[in-house]
Amino acid sequence: MKSLQRRLWEAVEPLHAVVYFAPETAAAAKAVGLPSWWMGYFAGRVAPLGPLPEPPATAMLFGFAPRMVARSLPDAWQYAEPAVVLQTRMDAVEVALKRLLPADAPFEELAELLELAVTGCDYAARPLAAAWSSVARPATPIGRIWLTATVLREHRGDGHVLSAVAAGLRGLDTTLTHIGSGAVTREVLQSNRGWSDEDWDESVARLAGRGVLDDDLKLTEPGIVLRQRIEDDTDRLATGPLDALGEDGAAEVVRIAVPLSRRIFDAGAIPLPNPMGARRP
């Protein structure tokens, strides 16, 4: 049975993840001068932290190959300042959500609930979530929903990185355990994360040596246990927002957010499968 933390993530994640696929956000990045989609992605993701170079960005983004991040950062800041990237990205995703979601949805209620959830976030050792939590509150309910959904997903994501590192895994190692579980494929993730075949083979050898992967690159019994421990730890580290909401508040978020997230998937605004592993709730 899924934990309430995971149900909350599955309900809210699509409201954030629209930003990665909406034509509005790609057009906004191009309009401010960023010359590639990936530069828009990396600059937009870390913009609240200021003009970061590659090493700290790679450390936080974890699953991406350093060389892929280095193709975009710090060069992005020669084309557009972080504050400009941030504001245009937020404006664009708000337009996208207005296009995709029904105008009569209870946006104000959902925004208030998600803002309550964010009060339960602990930002120690969670730089991405902390940075997004410092972004000024948008004026509209839809803008507030996207920002709070972003804080919550980066809070959970930072916790997932902490869980994986504590388990002795590197970024690509963690990706391979995800693939080994059958949840996503190499074809979906390798090109989207920038890892070479040599990187891949080294990680496979490392995990096989630990007894985590078998000859078919599937999780072994110890690998299944390891992966489940990471997922359980990720859920445990995401309990703060749930505590702030209470079970009734979390259930209300799920009730409101699930139809909106399903509408996003049903409109084709987020592909299935996708690199984040987000599913139609």
mmCIF file of C-alpha atoms in Angstrom:
data_model
loop_
_atom_site.group_PDB
_atom_site.id
_atom_site.type_symbol
_atom_site.label_atom_id
_atom_site.label_comp_id
_atom_site.label_asym_id
_atom_site.label_seq_id
_atom_site.Cartn_x
_atom_site.Cartn_y
_atom_site.Cartn_z
ATOM 1 C CA MET A 1 0.000 0.000 0.000
ATOM 2 C CA LYS A 2 1.339 3.440 -0.938
ATOM 3 C CA SER A 3 2.306 5.775 1.866
ATOM 4 C CA LEU A 4 0.381 9.003 2.226
ATOM 5 C CA GLN A 5 3.626 10.880 1.503
ATOM 6 C CA ARG A 6 3.883 9.101 -1.859
ATOM 7 C CA ARG A 7 0.225 9.637 -2.694
ATOM 8 C CA LEU A 8 0.692 13.332 -1.960
ATOM 9 C CA TRP A 9 3.734 13.475 -4.256
ATOM 10 C CA GLU A 10 1.967 11.644 -7.085
ATOM 11 C CA ALA A 11 -1.015 13.989 -6.823
ATOM 12 C CA VAL A 12 0.995 17.222 -6.826
ATOM 13 C CA GLU A 13 4.084 16.436 -8.937
ATOM 14 C CA PRO A 14 2.356 16.898 -12.329
ATOM 15 C CA LEU A 15 1.338 20.432 -11.348
ATOM 16 C CA HIS A 16 5.036 21.211 -11.089
ATOM 17 C CA ALA A 17 6.321 19.022 -13.923
ATOM 18 C CA VAL A 18 4.365 20.874 -16.614
ATOM 19 C CA VAL A 19 7.282 23.325 -16.599
ATOM 20 C CA TYR A 20 9.558 20.788 -18.314
ATOM 21 C CA PHE A 21 7.325 20.126 -21.296
ATOM 22 C CA ALA A 22 5.125 23.183 -21.887
ATOM 23 C CA PRO A 23 5.867 25.109 -25.079
ATOM 24 C CA GLU A 24 5.340 28.318 -23.125
ATOM 25 C CA THR A 25 8.383 27.728 -20.915
ATOM 26 C CA ALA A 26 10.591 26.734 -23.832
ATOM 27 C CA ALA A 27 9.529 29.883 -25.671
ATOM 28 C CA ALA A 28 10.207 32.024 -22.587
ATOM 29 C CA ALA A 29 13.756 30.687 -22.280
ATOM 30 C CA LYS A 30 14.382 31.363 -25.948
ATOM 31 C CA ALA A 31 12.931 34.860 -25.654
ATOM 32 C CA VAL A 32 15.438 35.850 -22.947
ATOM 33 C CA GLY A 33 18.291 34.617 -25.118
ATOM 34 C CA LEU A 34 19.063 31.113 -23.888
ATOM 35 C CA PRO A 35 20.161 29.245 -27.020
ATOM 36 C CA SER A 36 19.107 25.679 -26.154
ATOM 37 C CA TRP A 37 16.301 23.841 -24.407
ATOM 38 C CA TRP A 38 18.712 22.229 -21.952
ATOM 39 C CA MET A 39 20.252 25.562 -21.057
ATOM 40 C CA GLY A 40 16.753 26.751 -20.236
ATOM 41 C CA TYR A 41 16.205 23.667 -18.101
ATOM 42 C CA PHE A 42 19.367 23.961 -16.033
ATOM 43 C CA ALA A 43 19.246 27.742 -15.699
ATOM 44 C CA GLY A 44 15.556 27.634 -14.790
ATOM 45 C CA ARG A 45 15.985 24.875 -12.243
ATOM 46 C CA VAL A 46 18.749 26.608 -10.266
ATOM 47 C CA ALA A 47 17.866 30.263 -10.943
ATOM 48 C CA PRO A 48 16.788 31.013 -7.328
ATOM 49 C CA LEU A 49 20.342 30.165 -6.230
ATOM 50 C CA GLY A 50 21.905 32.845 -8.421
ATOM 51 C CA PRO A 51 24.577 32.451 -11.147
ATOM 52 C CA LEU A 52 25.831 29.004 -10.162
ATOM 53 C CA PRO A 53 28.776 27.321 -11.874
ATOM 54 C CA GLU A 54 28.593 23.658 -12.857
ATOM 55 C CA PRO A 55 30.046 21.822 -9.813
ATOM 56 C CA PRO A 56 27.459 22.818 -7.177
ATOM 57 C CA ALA A 57 24.635 22.543 -9.730
ATOM 58 C CA THR A 58 25.732 18.995 -10.601
ATOM 59 C CA ALA A 59 25.963 18.099 -6.917
ATOM 60 C CA MET A 60 22.390 19.218 -6.347
ATOM 61 C CA LEU A 61 20.913 17.807 -9.555
ATOM 62 C CA PHE A 62 22.702 14.504 -8.788
ATOM 63 C CA GLY A 63 21.297 12.291 -11.556
ATOM 64 C CA PHE A 64 22.832 14.322 -14.389
ATOM 65 C CA ALA A 65 26.278 13.739 -15.861
ATOM 66 C CA PRO A 66 28.611 16.638 -14.999
ATOM 67 C CA ARG A 67 29.501 17.154 -18.649
ATOM 68 C CA MET A 68 25.838 17.684 -19.505
ATOM 69 C CA VAL A 69 25.407 20.348 -16.853
ATOM 70 C CA ALA A 70 28.690 21.964 -17.915
ATOM 71 C CA ARG A 71 27.339 22.528 -21.422
ATOM 72 C CA SER A 72 24.819 24.964 -19.922
ATOM 73 C CA LEU A 73 26.310 26.375 -16.728
ATOM 74 C CA PRO A 74 27.788 28.878 -16.120
ATOM 75 C CA ASP A 75 27.415 29.967 -19.785
ATOM 76 C CA ALA A 76 23.670 30.551 -19.341
ATOM 77 C CA TRP A 77 24.349 33.600 -17.181
ATOM 78 C CA GLN A 78 26.094 35.335 -20.080
ATOM 79 C CA TYR A 79 22.744 35.368 -21.895
ATOM 80 C CA ALA A 80 20.315 36.127 -19.060
ATOM 81 C CA GLU A 81 20.525 36.961 -15.372
ATOM 82 C CA PRO A 82 19.052 34.420 -12.937
ATOM 83 C CA ALA A 83 16.309 36.805 -11.810
ATOM 84 C CA VAL A 84 15.154 37.244 -15.412
ATOM 85 C CA VAL A 85 15.222 33.505 -16.075
ATOM 86 C CA LEU A 86 13.252 32.880 -12.892
ATOM 87 C CA GLN A 87 10.515 35.434 -13.494
ATOM 88 C CA THR A 88 9.949 34.611 -17.143
ATOM 89 C CA ARG A 89 9.844 30.895 -16.343
ATOM 90 C CA MET A 90 7.259 31.389 -13.618
ATOM 91 C CA ASP A 91 5.143 33.650 -15.809
ATOM 92 C CA ALA A 92 5.271 31.114 -18.646
ATOM 93 C CA VAL A 93 4.296 28.080 -16.589
ATOM 94 C CA GLU A 94 1.374 30.024 -15.140
ATOM 95 C CA VAL A 95 0.129 30.639 -18.688
ATOM 96 C CA ALA A 96 0.549 26.939 -19.435
ATOM 97 C CA LEU A 97 -1.432 25.860 -16.381
ATOM 98 C CA LYS A 98 -4.217 28.305 -17.191
ATOM 99 C CA ARG A 99 -4.382 26.777 -20.662
ATOM 100 C CA LEU A 100 -4.518 23.217 -19.355
ATOM 101 C CA LEU A 101 -6.732 23.467 -16.272
ATOM 102 C CA PRO A 102 -10.431 24.361 -15.898
ATOM 103 C CA ALA A 103 -11.058 27.951 -14.900
ATOM 104 C CA ASP A 104 -13.540 26.913 -12.194
ATOM 105 C CA ALA A 105 -11.155 24.617 -10.316
ATOM 106 C CA PRO A 106 -10.699 25.382 -6.580
ATOM 107 C CA PHE A 107 -7.297 26.998 -7.071
ATOM 108 C CA GLU A 108 -7.435 29.226 -4.004
ATOM 109 C CA GLU A 109 -8.213 26.316 -1.702
ATOM 110 C CA LEU A 110 -5.425 24.208 -3.182
ATOM 111 C CA ALA A 111 -2.949 27.092 -2.991
ATOM 112 C CA GLU A 112 -3.719 27.607 0.696
ATOM 113 C CA LEU A 113 -3.334 23.910 1.464
ATOM 114 C CA LEU A 114 -0.013 23.667 -0.363
ATOM 115 C CA GLU A 115 1.249 26.785 1.396
ATOM 116 C CA LEU A 116 0.365 25.095 4.684
ATOM 117 C CA ALA A 117 2.241 21.972 3.571
ATOM 118 C CA VAL A 118 5.340 24.038 2.796
ATOM 119 C CA THR A 119 5.415 25.342 6.371
ATOM 120 C CA GLY A 120 6.337 21.805 7.401
ATOM 121 C CA CYS A 121 9.457 21.646 5.220
ATOM 122 C CA ASP A 122 12.848 21.355 6.906
ATOM 123 C CA TYR A 123 15.523 22.821 4.620
ATOM 124 C CA ALA A 124 18.643 21.523 6.359
ATOM 125 C CA ALA A 125 20.920 20.005 3.666
ATOM 126 C CA ARG A 126 18.225 20.705 1.021
ATOM 127 C CA PRO A 127 19.601 23.562 -1.085
ATOM 128 C CA LEU A 128 17.181 23.392 -4.009
ATOM 129 C CA ALA A 129 14.105 23.328 -1.810
ATOM 130 C CA ALA A 130 15.507 26.105 0.379
ATOM 131 C CA ALA A 131 16.222 28.283 -2.644
ATOM 132 C CA TRP A 132 12.752 27.843 -4.113
ATOM 133 C CA SER A 133 11.177 28.520 -0.711
ATOM 134 C CA SER A 134 12.769 31.981 -0.813
ATOM 135 C CA VAL A 135 11.076 32.973 -4.075
ATOM 136 C CA ALA A 136 8.498 35.728 -3.695
ATOM 137 C CA ARG A 137 4.884 34.570 -3.436
ATOM 138 C CA PRO A 138 3.088 35.012 -6.764
ATOM 139 C CA ALA A 139 -0.013 37.155 -6.949
ATOM 140 C CA THR A 140 -2.335 34.540 -8.449
ATOM 141 C CA PRO A 141 -3.575 31.235 -6.992
ATOM 142 C CA ILE A 142 -2.235 29.285 -9.987
ATOM 143 C CA GLY A 143 1.153 30.899 -9.596
ATOM 144 C CA ARG A 144 1.134 30.066 -5.892
ATOM 145 C CA ILE A 145 0.181 26.468 -6.650
ATOM 146 C CA TRP A 146 3.089 26.049 -9.049
ATOM 147 C CA LEU A 147 5.609 27.592 -6.688
ATOM 148 C CA THR A 148 4.514 25.554 -3.669
ATOM 149 C CA ALA A 149 4.384 22.378 -5.762
ATOM 150 C CA THR A 150 7.946 23.178 -6.819
ATOM 151 C CA VAL A 151 9.140 23.667 -3.243
ATOM 152 C CA LEU A 152 7.521 20.370 -2.234
ATOM 153 C CA ARG A 153 9.007 18.425 -5.125
ATOM 154 C CA GLU A 154 12.504 19.837 -4.570
ATOM 155 C CA HIS A 155 12.139 19.122 -0.847
ATOM 156 C CA ARG A 156 11.297 15.510 -1.626
ATOM 157 C CA GLY A 157 13.976 15.364 -4.316
ATOM 158 C CA ASP A 158 16.672 16.702 -2.001
ATOM 159 C CA GLY A 159 15.597 14.075 0.522
ATOM 160 C CA HIS A 160 15.871 11.381 -2.141
ATOM 161 C CA VAL A 161 19.442 12.469 -2.864
ATOM 162 C CA LEU A 162 20.246 12.307 0.850
ATOM 163 C CA SER A 163 18.760 8.806 1.005
ATOM 164 C CA ALA A 164 20.727 7.584 -2.006
ATOM 165 C CA VAL A 165 24.023 9.048 -0.813
ATOM 166 C CA ALA A 166 23.500 7.492 2.619
ATOM 167 C CA ALA A 167 23.060 4.150 0.849
ATOM 168 C CA GLY A 168 26.457 4.595 -0.831
ATOM 169 C CA LEU A 169 25.115 5.347 -4.316
ATOM 170 C CA ARG A 170 26.251 7.901 -6.859
ATOM 171 C CA GLY A 171 23.850 9.666 -9.208
ATOM 172 C CA LEU A 172 24.074 7.167 -12.055
ATOM 173 C CA ASP A 173 24.058 4.255 -9.607
ATOM 174 C CA THR A 174 20.746 5.486 -8.247
ATOM 175 C CA THR A 175 19.384 5.781 -11.787
ATOM 176 C CA LEU A 176 20.406 2.200 -12.542
ATOM 177 C CA THR A 177 18.623 0.891 -9.455
ATOM 178 C CA HIS A 178 15.501 2.664 -10.715
ATOM 179 C CA ILE A 179 15.902 1.040 -14.120
ATOM 180 C CA GLY A 180 16.688 -2.301 -12.487
ATOM 181 C CA SER A 181 13.344 -2.170 -10.723
ATOM 182 C CA GLY A 182 11.580 -2.034 -14.094
ATOM 183 C CA ALA A 183 10.022 1.371 -13.385
ATOM 184 C CA VAL A 184 11.737 3.121 -16.305
ATOM 185 C CA THR A 185 14.027 2.210 -19.193
ATOM 186 C CA ARG A 186 17.587 3.009 -20.194
ATOM 187 C CA GLU A 187 16.267 4.498 -23.428
ATOM 188 C CA VAL A 188 14.247 7.074 -21.514
ATOM 189 C CA LEU A 189 16.945 8.041 -19.039
ATOM 190 C CA GLN A 190 20.425 7.749 -20.543
ATOM 191 C CA SER A 191 20.141 10.469 -23.166
ATOM 192 C CA ASN A 192 18.090 12.679 -20.854
ATOM 193 C CA ARG A 193 20.760 12.550 -18.181
ATOM 194 C CA GLY A 194 23.833 12.753 -20.403
ATOM 195 C CA TRP A 195 25.665 9.581 -19.362
ATOM 196 C CA SER A 196 28.023 7.905 -21.822
ATOM 197 C CA ASP A 197 28.124 4.160 -22.444
ATOM 198 C CA GLU A 198 31.428 4.086 -20.556
ATOM 199 C CA ASP A 199 29.830 5.790 -17.566
ATOM 200 C CA TRP A 200 26.991 3.292 -17.762
ATOM 201 C CA ASP A 201 29.291 0.259 -17.854
ATOM 202 C CA GLU A 202 31.320 1.537 -14.892
ATOM 203 C CA SER A 203 28.183 1.998 -12.812
ATOM 204 C CA VAL A 204 26.862 -1.436 -13.790
ATOM 205 C CA ALA A 205 30.163 -3.007 -12.730
ATOM 206 C CA ARG A 206 30.089 -1.109 -9.442
ATOM 207 C CA LEU A 207 26.555 -2.238 -8.623
ATOM 208 C CA ALA A 208 27.154 -5.818 -9.769
ATOM 209 C CA GLY A 209 30.188 -5.916 -7.506
ATOM 210 C CA ARG A 210 27.948 -4.943 -4.591
ATOM 211 C CA GLY A 211 25.459 -7.652 -5.523
ATOM 212 C CA VAL A 212 22.784 -5.087 -6.375
ATOM 213 C CA LEU A 213 22.305 -5.985 -10.063
ATOM 214 C CA ASP A 214 22.213 -9.409 -11.717
ATOM 215 C CA ASP A 215 23.520 -10.389 -15.171
ATOM 216 C CA ASP A 216 20.307 -9.111 -16.793
ATOM 217 C CA LEU A 217 20.734 -5.737 -15.031
ATOM 218 C CA LYS A 218 17.717 -6.435 -12.847
ATOM 219 C CA LEU A 219 17.739 -5.841 -9.121
ATOM 220 C CA THR A 220 18.828 -8.818 -7.066
ATOM 221 C CA GLU A 221 17.105 -9.595 -3.771
ATOM 222 C CA PRO A 222 19.620 -7.409 -1.902
ATOM 223 C CA GLY A 223 19.142 -4.781 -4.625
ATOM 224 C CA ILE A 224 15.387 -4.804 -4.106
ATOM 225 C CA VAL A 225 15.917 -4.332 -0.385
ATOM 226 C CA LEU A 226 18.340 -1.465 -1.027
ATOM 227 C CA ARG A 227 15.995 0.284 -3.451
ATOM 228 C CA GLN A 228 13.066 -0.092 -1.067
ATOM 229 C CA ARG A 229 15.141 1.329 1.773
ATOM 230 C CA ILE A 230 15.917 4.405 -0.343
ATOM 231 C CA GLU A 231 12.241 4.850 -1.207
ATOM 232 C CA ASP A 232 11.177 4.367 2.415
ATOM 233 C CA ASP A 233 13.808 6.859 3.598
ATOM 234 C CA THR A 234 12.650 9.326 0.939
ATOM 235 C CA ASP A 235 9.092 9.022 2.241
ATOM 236 C CA ARG A 236 10.266 9.367 5.840
ATOM 237 C CA LEU A 237 12.198 12.525 5.006
ATOM 238 C CA ALA A 238 9.079 13.938 3.339
ATOM 239 C CA THR A 239 6.881 13.707 6.432
ATOM 240 C CA GLY A 240 7.212 17.382 7.403
ATOM 241 C CA PRO A 241 4.657 18.668 4.882
ATOM 242 C CA LEU A 242 2.327 15.822 5.804
ATOM 243 C CA ASP A 243 2.608 16.674 9.492
ATOM 244 C CA ALA A 244 1.771 20.306 8.713
ATOM 245 C CA LEU A 245 -1.316 19.314 6.732
ATOM 246 C CA GLY A 246 -2.543 16.494 8.936
ATOM 247 C CA GLU A 247 -4.145 13.439 7.373
ATOM 248 C CA ASP A 248 -7.379 15.259 6.570
ATOM 249 C CA GLY A 249 -5.541 18.153 4.914
ATOM 250 C CA ALA A 250 -3.357 15.787 2.896
ATOM 251 C CA ALA A 251 -6.424 13.861 1.783
ATOM 252 C CA GLU A 252 -8.007 17.145 0.690
ATOM 253 C CA VAL A 253 -4.913 18.027 -1.357
ATOM 254 C CA VAL A 254 -5.097 14.632 -3.037
ATOM 255 C CA ARG A 255 -8.825 15.062 -3.693
ATOM 256 C CA ILE A 256 -8.357 18.425 -5.402
ATOM 257 C CA ALA A 257 -5.023 17.831 -7.118
ATOM 258 C CA VAL A 258 -5.608 14.396 -8.631
ATOM 259 C CA PRO A 259 -8.270 15.494 -11.175
ATOM 260 C CA LEU A 260 -6.091 18.442 -12.182
ATOM 261 C CA SER A 261 -3.016 16.253 -12.597
ATOM 262 C CA ARG A 262 -4.993 13.685 -14.580
ATOM 263 C CA ARG A 263 -6.201 16.442 -16.869
ATOM 264 C CA ILE A 264 -2.575 17.459 -17.488
ATOM 265 C CA PHE A 265 -1.620 13.911 -18.445
ATOM 266 C CA ASP A 266 -4.759 13.367 -20.523
ATOM 267 C CA ALA A 267 -3.966 16.528 -22.506
ATOM 268 C CA GLY A 268 -0.568 15.049 -23.371
ATOM 269 C CA ALA A 269 1.204 17.856 -21.526
ATOM 270 C CA ILE A 270 3.492 15.360 -19.751
ATOM 271 C CA PRO A 271 4.606 12.259 -21.666
ATOM 272 C CA LEU A 272 4.363 8.720 -20.357
ATOM 273 C CA PRO A 273 6.893 7.394 -19.598
ATOM 274 C CA ASN A 274 8.948 10.407 -18.531
ATOM 275 C CA PRO A 275 12.407 10.862 -17.000
ATOM 276 C CA MET A 276 11.021 11.895 -13.598
ATOM 277 C CA GLY A 277 9.071 8.675 -13.210
ATOM 278 C CA ALA A 278 5.865 10.658 -12.670
ATOM 279 C CA ARG A 279 2.702 8.695 -13.298
ATOM 280 C CA ARG A 280 -0.890 9.605 -13.951
ATOM 281 C CA PRO A 281 -2.317 9.544 -10.410
#
